[in-house]
Amino acid sequence: MRFHDDVAIVTGAGRGIGAAIARQLFLEGCRIVVLDIDESSALACAQSIDPAGHRSLALSCDVSSKDTVARAFLRIAEKFDTVDILVNNAGITQDAMFHKMTLEQWQRVIDVNLTGTFLMTSAVVPLMREKKHGRIINISSTSAYGNVGQANYAATKAGMIGLTKTLAKELGRHNITVNVIEPGVIETGMLKTVPQSIKDGWLSMMPIARMGQPEDIANAVCFFASNESSFITGVELPVCGGFLIV
Ligand code: CAA
């Protein structure tokens, strides 16, 4: 076991990458808070990894809402005595070519992906500073480096990289590490709206010519969450089969 009862919060954990992260952290010894805007998928995920429910808590939480986040943290404090690990994974896309993108599409993606990361991180930092220990892992994207049709999403994912590096500088002296993972083409529901011709184009240029799996991201999260990475902070780790080097 890499963890000994550490409490890990994973946002957007009802399915896809977040669910894989929650499962793997749990299997490695963490107690888990499964947060998702959709309560039924949060419950289903927690139930599948911890049927007895003693070491997990499933909560519905819209990370873009300050009040909802505050309510979630009251519930977390009732069940668990501490927070050791935060994985900011919740994210949405509302893809459109820039000349067709509406203010609503821009704003909603900023609210969930970037402001959600701010609100969740704001809630855990005081606890981690007091404890003088913490691990914050942000899930960005290779789209941070630009992707046609994703001006809003790319702006948030690049924002998460800047936020990560700033937090790493501010929080290192409190023994809190902050790192960012950049998933590439990962086989989840998010890819369903992408035209097949575009997906084929990505695969044809990737050195490792397969879609990534949610577990590929979960493995990287476990590394950053564990003591194996205690001297690593402020780094970006692309997990993308070489997508970013082509
Ligand atoms: N590169 C170059 N040109 C492109 C392009 C691309 N990747 N995609 C579209 N275009 C061009 C089209 O050829 C077209 O050109 P013409 O006007 O000359 O014909 C023009 O842009 C408009 O394209 P569409 O007809 O497709 O425009 P649309 O408004 O119907 O759809 C879109 C636009 C919604 C962005 C659609 O193209 C799309 O879904 N693209 C995929 C976006 C994407 O990559 N999303 C990633 C989701 S997965 C994810 O985000 C996870 C992660 O972290 C990586």
PDB file of C-alpha atoms and ligand atoms in Angstrom:
ATOM      1  CA  MET A   1       0.000   0.000   0.000  1.00  0.00           C
ATOM      2  CA  ARG A   2       1.334   3.435  -0.934  1.00  0.00           C
ATOM      3  CA  PHE A   3      -1.080   5.290   1.359  1.00  0.00           C
ATOM      4  CA  HIS A   4      -2.093   4.800   4.973  1.00  0.00           C
ATOM      5  CA  ASP A   5      -5.625   6.119   5.407  1.00  0.00           C
ATOM      6  CA  ASP A   6      -4.835   9.419   3.662  1.00  0.00           C
ATOM      7  CA  VAL A   7      -8.042  11.222   2.758  1.00  0.00           C
ATOM      8  CA  ALA A   8      -8.264  12.070  -0.949  1.00  0.00           C
ATOM      9  CA  ILE A   9     -10.917  14.250  -2.594  1.00  0.00           C
ATOM     10  CA  VAL A  10     -11.479  13.699  -6.308  1.00  0.00           C
ATOM     11  CA  THR A  11     -13.762  16.050  -8.228  1.00  0.00           C
ATOM     12  CA  GLY A  12     -15.709  14.926 -11.274  1.00  0.00           C
ATOM     13  CA  ALA A  13     -15.282  11.375  -9.982  1.00  0.00           C
ATOM     14  CA  GLY A  14     -18.608   9.895 -11.028  1.00  0.00           C
ATOM     15  CA  ARG A  15     -17.183   8.450 -14.221  1.00  0.00           C
ATOM     16  CA  GLY A  16     -14.308   8.492 -16.678  1.00  0.00           C
ATOM     17  CA  ILE A  17     -10.897   9.681 -15.546  1.00  0.00           C
ATOM     18  CA  GLY A  18     -12.122  10.855 -12.120  1.00  0.00           C
ATOM     19  CA  ALA A  19     -13.684   7.486 -11.300  1.00  0.00           C
ATOM     20  CA  ALA A  20     -10.468   5.677 -12.267  1.00  0.00           C
ATOM     21  CA  ILE A  21      -8.450   8.045 -10.057  1.00  0.00           C
ATOM     22  CA  ALA A  22     -10.792   7.500  -7.095  1.00  0.00           C
ATOM     23  CA  ARG A  23     -10.659   3.729  -7.545  1.00  0.00           C
ATOM     24  CA  GLN A  24      -6.881   3.554  -7.758  1.00  0.00           C
ATOM     25  CA  LEU A  25      -6.263   5.853  -4.782  1.00  0.00           C
ATOM     26  CA  PHE A  26      -8.702   3.719  -2.798  1.00  0.00           C
ATOM     27  CA  LEU A  27      -6.999   0.459  -3.813  1.00  0.00           C
ATOM     28  CA  GLU A  28      -3.652   1.974  -2.786  1.00  0.00           C
ATOM     29  CA  GLY A  29      -4.945   2.686   0.734  1.00  0.00           C
ATOM     30  CA  CYS A  30      -6.707   6.069   0.664  1.00  0.00           C
ATOM     31  CA  ARG A  31     -10.045   6.988   2.126  1.00  0.00           C
ATOM     32  CA  ILE A  32     -11.946   8.638  -0.698  1.00  0.00           C
ATOM     33  CA  VAL A  33     -14.361  11.516  -1.223  1.00  0.00           C
ATOM     34  CA  VAL A  34     -16.119  11.056  -4.571  1.00  0.00           C
ATOM     35  CA  LEU A  35     -17.506  14.412  -5.736  1.00  0.00           C
ATOM     36  CA  ASP A  36     -19.587  14.844  -8.851  1.00  0.00           C
ATOM     37  CA  ILE A  37     -22.242  17.291  -9.989  1.00  0.00           C
ATOM     38  CA  ASP A  38     -24.388  14.226 -10.694  1.00  0.00           C
ATOM     39  CA  GLU A  39     -25.231  12.635  -7.352  1.00  0.00           C
ATOM     40  CA  SER A  40     -26.267   9.260  -8.757  1.00  0.00           C
ATOM     41  CA  SER A  41     -22.972   8.740 -10.577  1.00  0.00           C
ATOM     42  CA  ALA A  42     -21.018   9.808  -7.466  1.00  0.00           C
ATOM     43  CA  LEU A  43     -22.973   7.278  -5.404  1.00  0.00           C
ATOM     44  CA  ALA A  44     -22.523   4.537  -8.004  1.00  0.00           C
ATOM     45  CA  CYS A  45     -18.775   5.117  -8.185  1.00  0.00           C
ATOM     46  CA  ALA A  46     -18.333   5.077  -4.391  1.00  0.00           C
ATOM     47  CA  GLN A  47     -20.556   2.003  -4.091  1.00  0.00           C
ATOM     48  CA  SER A  48     -18.519   0.130  -6.696  1.00  0.00           C
ATOM     49  CA  ILE A  49     -15.157   0.816  -5.053  1.00  0.00           C
ATOM     50  CA  ASP A  50     -16.236   0.611  -1.396  1.00  0.00           C
ATOM     51  CA  PRO A  51     -19.516  -1.327  -1.041  1.00  0.00           C
ATOM     52  CA  ALA A  52     -19.449  -1.103   2.781  1.00  0.00           C
ATOM     53  CA  GLY A  53     -19.061   2.682   2.593  1.00  0.00           C
ATOM     54  CA  HIS A  54     -16.792   2.939   5.643  1.00  0.00           C
ATOM     55  CA  ARG A  55     -13.869   4.439   3.766  1.00  0.00           C
ATOM     56  CA  SER A  56     -15.657   6.558   1.193  1.00  0.00           C
ATOM     57  CA  LEU A  57     -18.104   9.423   0.916  1.00  0.00           C
ATOM     58  CA  ALA A  58     -20.095  10.293  -2.209  1.00  0.00           C
ATOM     59  CA  LEU A  59     -21.404  13.825  -2.563  1.00  0.00           C
ATOM     60  CA  SER A  60     -23.075  15.850  -5.234  1.00  0.00           C
ATOM     61  CA  CYS A  61     -21.079  19.047  -5.726  1.00  0.00           C
ATOM     62  CA  ASP A  62     -21.072  21.714  -8.416  1.00  0.00           C
ATOM     63  CA  VAL A  63     -17.478  22.900  -8.042  1.00  0.00           C
ATOM     64  CA  SER A  64     -18.314  26.223  -9.693  1.00  0.00           C
ATOM     65  CA  SER A  65     -20.620  27.188  -6.815  1.00  0.00           C
ATOM     66  CA  LYS A  66     -19.030  28.622  -3.675  1.00  0.00           C
ATOM     67  CA  ASP A  67     -22.023  27.624  -1.531  1.00  0.00           C
ATOM     68  CA  THR A  68     -22.145  24.051  -2.804  1.00  0.00           C
ATOM     69  CA  VAL A  69     -18.426  23.629  -2.224  1.00  0.00           C
ATOM     70  CA  ALA A  70     -18.787  25.001   1.325  1.00  0.00           C
ATOM     71  CA  ARG A  71     -21.638  22.554   2.014  1.00  0.00           C
ATOM     72  CA  ALA A  72     -19.566  19.656   0.674  1.00  0.00           C
ATOM     73  CA  PHE A  73     -16.716  20.517   3.032  1.00  0.00           C
ATOM     74  CA  LEU A  74     -19.087  20.511   6.020  1.00  0.00           C
ATOM     75  CA  ARG A  75     -20.109  16.954   5.074  1.00  0.00           C
ATOM     76  CA  ILE A  76     -16.493  15.919   4.535  1.00  0.00           C
ATOM     77  CA  ALA A  77     -15.551  17.241   8.004  1.00  0.00           C
ATOM     78  CA  GLU A  78     -18.370  15.177   9.552  1.00  0.00           C
ATOM     79  CA  LYS A  79     -17.037  11.955   8.048  1.00  0.00           C
ATOM     80  CA  PHE A  80     -13.268  12.411   7.936  1.00  0.00           C
ATOM     81  CA  ASP A  81     -10.837  14.137  10.295  1.00  0.00           C
ATOM     82  CA  THR A  82      -8.429  15.422   7.678  1.00  0.00           C
ATOM     83  CA  VAL A  83      -7.729  16.064   4.001  1.00  0.00           C
ATOM     84  CA  ASP A  84      -4.387  14.998   2.508  1.00  0.00           C
ATOM     85  CA  ILE A  85      -4.913  14.926  -1.243  1.00  0.00           C
ATOM     86  CA  LEU A  86      -7.016  17.003  -3.640  1.00  0.00           C
ATOM     87  CA  VAL A  87      -7.403  16.026  -7.281  1.00  0.00           C
ATOM     88  CA  ASN A  88      -9.015  18.813  -9.322  1.00  0.00           C
ATOM     89  CA  ASN A  89     -10.379  16.705 -12.154  1.00  0.00           C
ATOM     90  CA  ALA A  90     -13.875  18.119 -12.798  1.00  0.00           C
ATOM     91  CA  GLY A  91     -14.019  19.642 -16.236  1.00  0.00           C
ATOM     92  CA  ILE A  92     -16.383  20.229 -19.129  1.00  0.00           C
ATOM     93  CA  THR A  93     -16.107  21.080 -22.809  1.00  0.00           C
ATOM     94  CA  GLN A  94     -18.377  23.286 -24.886  1.00  0.00           C
ATOM     95  CA  ASP A  95     -16.477  23.157 -28.161  1.00  0.00           C
ATOM     96  CA  ALA A  96     -17.065  25.668 -30.962  1.00  0.00           C
ATOM     97  CA  MET A  97     -14.958  27.506 -33.500  1.00  0.00           C
ATOM     98  CA  PHE A  98     -14.005  30.822 -31.897  1.00  0.00           C
ATOM     99  CA  HIS A  99     -16.044  32.926 -34.311  1.00  0.00           C
ATOM    100  CA  LYS A 100     -19.142  30.960 -33.266  1.00  0.00           C
ATOM    101  CA  MET A 101     -18.394  30.726 -29.528  1.00  0.00           C
ATOM    102  CA  THR A 102     -20.935  32.450 -27.298  1.00  0.00           C
ATOM    103  CA  LEU A 103     -20.214  34.254 -24.047  1.00  0.00           C
ATOM    104  CA  GLU A 104     -22.263  31.553 -22.279  1.00  0.00           C
ATOM    105  CA  GLN A 105     -20.043  28.793 -23.700  1.00  0.00           C
ATOM    106  CA  TRP A 106     -16.954  30.720 -22.690  1.00  0.00           C
ATOM    107  CA  GLN A 107     -18.210  31.518 -19.192  1.00  0.00           C
ATOM    108  CA  ARG A 108     -19.546  28.090 -18.209  1.00  0.00           C
ATOM    109  CA  VAL A 109     -16.278  26.368 -19.113  1.00  0.00           C
ATOM    110  CA  ILE A 110     -14.276  28.989 -17.172  1.00  0.00           C
ATOM    111  CA  ASP A 111     -16.627  28.617 -14.192  1.00  0.00           C
ATOM    112  CA  VAL A 112     -16.340  24.839 -13.930  1.00  0.00           C
ATOM    113  CA  ASN A 113     -12.761  24.175 -15.002  1.00  0.00           C
ATOM    114  CA  LEU A 114     -10.928  27.168 -13.571  1.00  0.00           C
ATOM    115  CA  THR A 115     -13.097  28.762 -10.896  1.00  0.00           C
ATOM    116  CA  GLY A 116     -14.000  25.259  -9.691  1.00  0.00           C
ATOM    117  CA  THR A 117     -10.302  24.514  -9.239  1.00  0.00           C
ATOM    118  CA  PHE A 118      -9.901  27.817  -7.373  1.00  0.00           C
ATOM    119  CA  LEU A 119     -12.821  27.126  -5.021  1.00  0.00           C
ATOM    120  CA  MET A 120     -11.816  23.546  -4.199  1.00  0.00           C
ATOM    121  CA  THR A 121      -8.188  24.506  -3.683  1.00  0.00           C
ATOM    122  CA  SER A 122      -9.186  27.465  -1.490  1.00  0.00           C
ATOM    123  CA  ALA A 123     -11.101  25.069   0.730  1.00  0.00           C
ATOM    124  CA  VAL A 124      -8.221  22.607   1.262  1.00  0.00           C
ATOM    125  CA  VAL A 125      -5.213  24.924   1.497  1.00  0.00           C
ATOM    126  CA  PRO A 126      -5.939  26.161   5.064  1.00  0.00           C
ATOM    127  CA  LEU A 127      -6.310  22.527   6.237  1.00  0.00           C
ATOM    128  CA  MET A 128      -3.095  21.465   4.514  1.00  0.00           C
ATOM    129  CA  ARG A 129      -1.146  24.496   5.762  1.00  0.00           C
ATOM    130  CA  GLU A 130      -2.192  23.685   9.314  1.00  0.00           C
ATOM    131  CA  LYS A 131      -1.200  20.057   8.868  1.00  0.00           C
ATOM    132  CA  LYS A 132       2.037  20.994   7.101  1.00  0.00           C
ATOM    133  CA  HIS A 133       1.373  18.338   4.502  1.00  0.00           C
ATOM    134  CA  GLY A 134      -0.636  18.125   1.322  1.00  0.00           C
ATOM    135  CA  ARG A 135      -0.762  17.005  -2.268  1.00  0.00           C
ATOM    136  CA  ILE A 136      -2.720  18.946  -4.894  1.00  0.00           C
ATOM    137  CA  ILE A 137      -2.940  17.449  -8.371  1.00  0.00           C
ATOM    138  CA  ASN A 138      -4.593  19.388 -11.169  1.00  0.00           C
ATOM    139  CA  ILE A 139      -5.874  17.649 -14.277  1.00  0.00           C
ATOM    140  CA  SER A 140      -5.208  19.954 -17.221  1.00  0.00           C
ATOM    141  CA  SER A 141      -5.044  18.770 -20.842  1.00  0.00           C
ATOM    142  CA  THR A 142      -2.791  18.720 -23.895  1.00  0.00           C
ATOM    143  CA  SER A 143      -5.381  21.179 -25.241  1.00  0.00           C
ATOM    144  CA  ALA A 144      -3.717  23.775 -22.984  1.00  0.00           C
ATOM    145  CA  TYR A 145      -1.258  24.170 -25.866  1.00  0.00           C
ATOM    146  CA  GLY A 146      -4.038  24.988 -28.320  1.00  0.00           C
ATOM    147  CA  ASN A 147      -6.707  22.944 -30.045  1.00  0.00           C
ATOM    148  CA  VAL A 148      -9.023  23.974 -32.854  1.00  0.00           C
ATOM    149  CA  GLY A 149     -12.558  24.466 -31.502  1.00  0.00           C
ATOM    150  CA  GLN A 150     -11.518  24.722 -27.861  1.00  0.00           C
ATOM    151  CA  ALA A 151     -10.599  28.367 -27.134  1.00  0.00           C
ATOM    152  CA  ASN A 152     -12.566  28.300 -23.876  1.00  0.00           C
ATOM    153  CA  TYR A 153     -11.340  24.894 -22.704  1.00  0.00           C
ATOM    154  CA  ALA A 154      -7.723  25.560 -23.728  1.00  0.00           C
ATOM    155  CA  ALA A 155      -7.744  28.870 -21.849  1.00  0.00           C
ATOM    156  CA  THR A 156      -8.887  27.104 -18.672  1.00  0.00           C
ATOM    157  CA  LYS A 157      -6.415  24.265 -19.031  1.00  0.00           C
ATOM    158  CA  ALA A 158      -3.528  26.691 -19.624  1.00  0.00           C
ATOM    159  CA  GLY A 159      -4.806  28.678 -16.639  1.00  0.00           C
ATOM    160  CA  MET A 160      -4.547  25.563 -14.497  1.00  0.00           C
ATOM    161  CA  ILE A 161      -0.874  25.249 -15.423  1.00  0.00           C
ATOM    162  CA  GLY A 162      -0.126  28.822 -14.297  1.00  0.00           C
ATOM    163  CA  LEU A 163      -2.159  28.306 -11.151  1.00  0.00           C
ATOM    164  CA  THR A 164      -0.257  25.091 -10.392  1.00  0.00           C
ATOM    165  CA  LYS A 165       3.172  26.709 -10.707  1.00  0.00           C
ATOM    166  CA  THR A 166       2.159  29.709  -8.596  1.00  0.00           C
ATOM    167  CA  LEU A 167       0.683  27.523  -5.860  1.00  0.00           C
ATOM    168  CA  ALA A 168       3.797  25.328  -5.912  1.00  0.00           C
ATOM    169  CA  LYS A 169       5.930  28.401  -5.234  1.00  0.00           C
ATOM    170  CA  GLU A 170       3.653  29.660  -2.458  1.00  0.00           C
ATOM    171  CA  LEU A 171       2.959  26.360  -0.715  1.00  0.00           C
ATOM    172  CA  GLY A 172       6.268  24.501  -0.895  1.00  0.00           C
ATOM    173  CA  ARG A 173       7.370  25.915   2.453  1.00  0.00           C
ATOM    174  CA  HIS A 174       4.275  24.346   3.996  1.00  0.00           C
ATOM    175  CA  ASN A 175       5.236  20.914   2.623  1.00  0.00           C
ATOM    176  CA  ILE A 176       2.404  20.996   0.097  1.00  0.00           C
ATOM    177  CA  THR A 177       3.241  19.906  -3.440  1.00  0.00           C
ATOM    178  CA  VAL A 178       1.194  21.024  -6.434  1.00  0.00           C
ATOM    179  CA  ASN A 179       1.579  19.349  -9.819  1.00  0.00           C
ATOM    180  CA  VAL A 180      -0.363  19.223 -13.064  1.00  0.00           C
ATOM    181  CA  ILE A 181      -1.104  16.327 -15.410  1.00  0.00           C
ATOM    182  CA  GLU A 182      -1.971  16.858 -19.074  1.00  0.00           C
ATOM    183  CA  PRO A 183      -4.028  13.986 -20.443  1.00  0.00           C
ATOM    184  CA  GLY A 184      -4.086  13.622 -24.209  1.00  0.00           C
ATOM    185  CA  VAL A 185      -6.585  11.504 -26.103  1.00  0.00           C
ATOM    186  CA  ILE A 186      -8.191   9.427 -23.353  1.00  0.00           C
ATOM    187  CA  GLU A 187     -11.062   7.048 -24.043  1.00  0.00           C
ATOM    188  CA  THR A 188     -13.937   8.644 -22.095  1.00  0.00           C
ATOM    189  CA  GLY A 189     -17.392  10.072 -22.767  1.00  0.00           C
ATOM    190  CA  MET A 190     -15.815  13.456 -23.503  1.00  0.00           C
ATOM    191  CA  LEU A 191     -14.546  12.137 -26.841  1.00  0.00           C
ATOM    192  CA  LYS A 192     -18.030  11.143 -28.018  1.00  0.00           C
ATOM    193  CA  THR A 193     -18.742  14.550 -29.555  1.00  0.00           C
ATOM    194  CA  VAL A 194     -15.466  14.644 -31.502  1.00  0.00           C
ATOM    195  CA  PRO A 195     -15.869  13.714 -35.178  1.00  0.00           C
ATOM    196  CA  GLN A 196     -14.217  10.361 -36.028  1.00  0.00           C
ATOM    197  CA  SER A 197     -12.084  11.978 -38.757  1.00  0.00           C
ATOM    198  CA  ILE A 198     -10.470  14.242 -36.149  1.00  0.00           C
ATOM    199  CA  LYS A 199      -9.809  11.316 -33.778  1.00  0.00           C
ATOM    200  CA  ASP A 200      -8.261   9.319 -36.645  1.00  0.00           C
ATOM    201  CA  GLY A 201      -6.009  12.283 -37.418  1.00  0.00           C
ATOM    202  CA  TRP A 202      -4.769  12.409 -33.807  1.00  0.00           C
ATOM    203  CA  LEU A 203      -4.070   8.663 -33.717  1.00  0.00           C
ATOM    204  CA  SER A 204      -2.174   8.747 -36.999  1.00  0.00           C
ATOM    205  CA  MET A 205       0.365  11.229 -35.609  1.00  0.00           C
ATOM    206  CA  MET A 206       0.823   9.878 -32.078  1.00  0.00           C
ATOM    207  CA  PRO A 207       4.053   7.934 -31.373  1.00  0.00           C
ATOM    208  CA  ILE A 208       2.072   5.540 -29.170  1.00  0.00           C
ATOM    209  CA  ALA A 209      -0.833   5.062 -31.543  1.00  0.00           C
ATOM    210  CA  ARG A 210      -3.593   4.132 -29.160  1.00  0.00           C
ATOM    211  CA  MET A 211      -6.120   5.979 -27.107  1.00  0.00           C
ATOM    212  CA  GLY A 212      -5.113   6.444 -23.484  1.00  0.00           C
ATOM    213  CA  GLN A 213      -7.180   4.814 -20.781  1.00  0.00           C
ATOM    214  CA  PRO A 214      -8.416   6.524 -17.592  1.00  0.00           C
ATOM    215  CA  GLU A 215      -6.068   4.214 -15.646  1.00  0.00           C
ATOM    216  CA  ASP A 216      -3.076   5.800 -17.435  1.00  0.00           C
ATOM    217  CA  ILE A 217      -4.007   9.083 -15.748  1.00  0.00           C
ATOM    218  CA  ALA A 218      -4.782   7.425 -12.407  1.00  0.00           C
ATOM    219  CA  ASN A 219      -1.263   5.922 -12.338  1.00  0.00           C
ATOM    220  CA  ALA A 220       0.289   9.379 -12.719  1.00  0.00           C
ATOM    221  CA  VAL A 221      -2.001  10.813 -10.028  1.00  0.00           C
ATOM    222  CA  CYS A 222      -0.962   8.089  -7.571  1.00  0.00           C
ATOM    223  CA  PHE A 223       2.685   8.988  -8.153  1.00  0.00           C
ATOM    224  CA  PHE A 224       2.103  12.696  -7.442  1.00  0.00           C
ATOM    225  CA  ALA A 225      -0.077  11.869  -4.443  1.00  0.00           C
ATOM    226  CA  SER A 226       2.473   9.541  -2.862  1.00  0.00           C
ATOM    227  CA  ASN A 227       5.728  10.124  -1.001  1.00  0.00           C
ATOM    228  CA  GLU A 228       7.629   8.927  -4.075  1.00  0.00           C
ATOM    229  CA  SER A 229       7.204  12.460  -5.459  1.00  0.00           C
ATOM    230  CA  SER A 230       7.848  14.428  -2.262  1.00  0.00           C
ATOM    231  CA  PHE A 231      10.658  16.485  -3.892  1.00  0.00           C
ATOM    232  CA  ILE A 232       8.671  17.244  -7.052  1.00  0.00           C
ATOM    233  CA  THR A 233       6.455  20.304  -7.262  1.00  0.00           C
ATOM    234  CA  GLY A 234       5.259  22.698  -9.931  1.00  0.00           C
ATOM    235  CA  VAL A 235       5.808  20.255 -12.775  1.00  0.00           C
ATOM    236  CA  GLU A 236       3.694  19.442 -15.803  1.00  0.00           C
ATOM    237  CA  LEU A 237       3.386  15.782 -16.784  1.00  0.00           C
ATOM    238  CA  PRO A 238       1.844  15.113 -20.199  1.00  0.00           C
ATOM    239  CA  VAL A 239       0.264  11.631 -20.249  1.00  0.00           C
ATOM    240  CA  CYS A 240      -0.510  11.535 -23.937  1.00  0.00           C
ATOM    241  CA  GLY A 241       1.393   8.840 -25.819  1.00  0.00           C
ATOM    242  CA  GLY A 242       3.774  11.464 -27.175  1.00  0.00           C
ATOM    243  CA  PHE A 243       1.018  13.702 -28.611  1.00  0.00           C
ATOM    244  CA  LEU A 244       2.836  16.855 -27.466  1.00  0.00           C
ATOM    245  CA  ILE A 245       6.179  16.072 -29.103  1.00  0.00           C
ATOM    246  CA  VAL A 246       4.903  15.634 -32.653  1.00  0.00           C
TER     247      VAL A 246
HETATM  248  N1  CAA B   1      -7.906  21.669 -37.904  1.00  0.00           N
HETATM  249  C1  CAA B   1      -8.056  22.530 -38.935  1.00  0.00           C
HETATM  250  N2  CAA B   1      -9.252  22.939 -39.361  1.00  0.00           N
HETATM  251  C2  CAA B   1     -10.332  22.465 -38.743  1.00  0.00           C
HETATM  252  C3  CAA B   1     -10.241  21.570 -37.662  1.00  0.00           C
HETATM  253  C4  CAA B   1      -8.951  21.162 -37.267  1.00  0.00           C
HETATM  254  N3  CAA B   1      -8.759  20.324 -36.236  1.00  0.00           N
HETATM  255  N4  CAA B   1     -11.479  21.287 -37.237  1.00  0.00           N
HETATM  256  C5  CAA B   1     -12.324  21.958 -38.041  1.00  0.00           C
HETATM  257  N5  CAA B   1     -11.627  22.661 -38.951  1.00  0.00           N
HETATM  258  C6  CAA B   1     -12.141  23.498 -40.015  1.00  0.00           C
HETATM  259  C7  CAA B   1     -13.092  22.707 -40.893  1.00  0.00           C
HETATM  260  O1  CAA B   1     -12.390  22.019 -41.904  1.00  0.00           O
HETATM  261  C8  CAA B   1     -13.978  23.795 -41.460  1.00  0.00           C
HETATM  262  O2  CAA B   1     -13.310  24.457 -42.499  1.00  0.00           O
HETATM  263  P1  CAA B   1     -14.136  25.147 -43.699  1.00  0.00           P
HETATM  264  O3  CAA B   1     -15.005  26.218 -43.072  1.00  0.00           O
HETATM  265  O4  CAA B   1     -13.086  25.684 -44.597  1.00  0.00           O
HETATM  266  O5  CAA B   1     -14.934  24.038 -44.303  1.00  0.00           O
HETATM  267  C9  CAA B   1     -14.065  24.777 -40.301  1.00  0.00           C
HETATM  268  O6  CAA B   1     -12.936  24.532 -39.447  1.00  0.00           O
HETATM  269  C10 CAA B   1     -15.352  24.582 -39.497  1.00  0.00           C
HETATM  270  O7  CAA B   1     -15.362  23.216 -39.030  1.00  0.00           O
HETATM  271  P2  CAA B   1     -16.683  22.456 -38.709  1.00  0.00           P
HETATM  272  O8  CAA B   1     -17.562  22.382 -39.939  1.00  0.00           O
HETATM  273  O9  CAA B   1     -16.349  21.160 -38.002  1.00  0.00           O
HETATM  274  O10 CAA B   1     -17.383  23.474 -37.719  1.00  0.00           O
HETATM  275  P3  CAA B   1     -18.520  23.177 -36.735  1.00  0.00           P
HETATM  276  O11 CAA B   1     -18.922  24.508 -36.209  1.00  0.00           O
HETATM  277  O12 CAA B   1     -19.540  22.272 -37.278  1.00  0.00           O
HETATM  278  O13 CAA B   1     -17.786  22.316 -35.543  1.00  0.00           O
HETATM  279  C11 CAA B   1     -16.278  21.919 -33.754  1.00  0.00           C
HETATM  280  C12 CAA B   1     -16.682  22.865 -34.886  1.00  0.00           C
HETATM  281  C13 CAA B   1     -17.435  21.798 -32.764  1.00  0.00           C
HETATM  282  C14 CAA B   1     -15.090  22.571 -33.082  1.00  0.00           C
HETATM  283  C15 CAA B   1     -15.961  20.521 -34.337  1.00  0.00           C
HETATM  284  O14 CAA B   1     -15.027  20.656 -35.387  1.00  0.00           O
HETATM  285  C16 CAA B   1     -15.333  19.631 -33.286  1.00  0.00           C
HETATM  286  O15 CAA B   1     -16.018  19.008 -32.471  1.00  0.00           O
HETATM  287  N6  CAA B   1     -13.986  19.563 -33.258  1.00  0.00           N
HETATM  288  C17 CAA B   1     -13.271  18.778 -32.250  1.00  0.00           C
HETATM  289  C18 CAA B   1     -12.872  19.656 -31.100  1.00  0.00           C
HETATM  290  C19 CAA B   1     -11.959  18.870 -30.180  1.00  0.00           C
HETATM  291  O16 CAA B   1     -10.843  18.499 -30.575  1.00  0.00           O
HETATM  292  N7  CAA B   1     -12.395  18.590 -28.949  1.00  0.00           N
HETATM  293  C20 CAA B   1     -11.625  17.799 -28.046  1.00  0.00           C
HETATM  294  C21 CAA B   1     -12.603  17.147 -27.076  1.00  0.00           C
HETATM  295  S1  CAA B   1     -11.801  15.942 -26.069  1.00  0.00           S
HETATM  296  C22 CAA B   1     -11.107  16.855 -24.891  1.00  0.00           C
HETATM  297  O17 CAA B   1     -11.225  18.034 -24.807  1.00  0.00           O
HETATM  298  C23 CAA B   1     -10.294  16.109 -23.879  1.00  0.00           C
HETATM  299  C24 CAA B   1      -8.959  16.672 -23.770  1.00  0.00           C
HETATM  300  O18 CAA B   1      -8.617  17.231 -22.733  1.00  0.00           O
HETATM  301  C25 CAA B   1      -7.992  16.489 -24.905  1.00  0.00           C
END
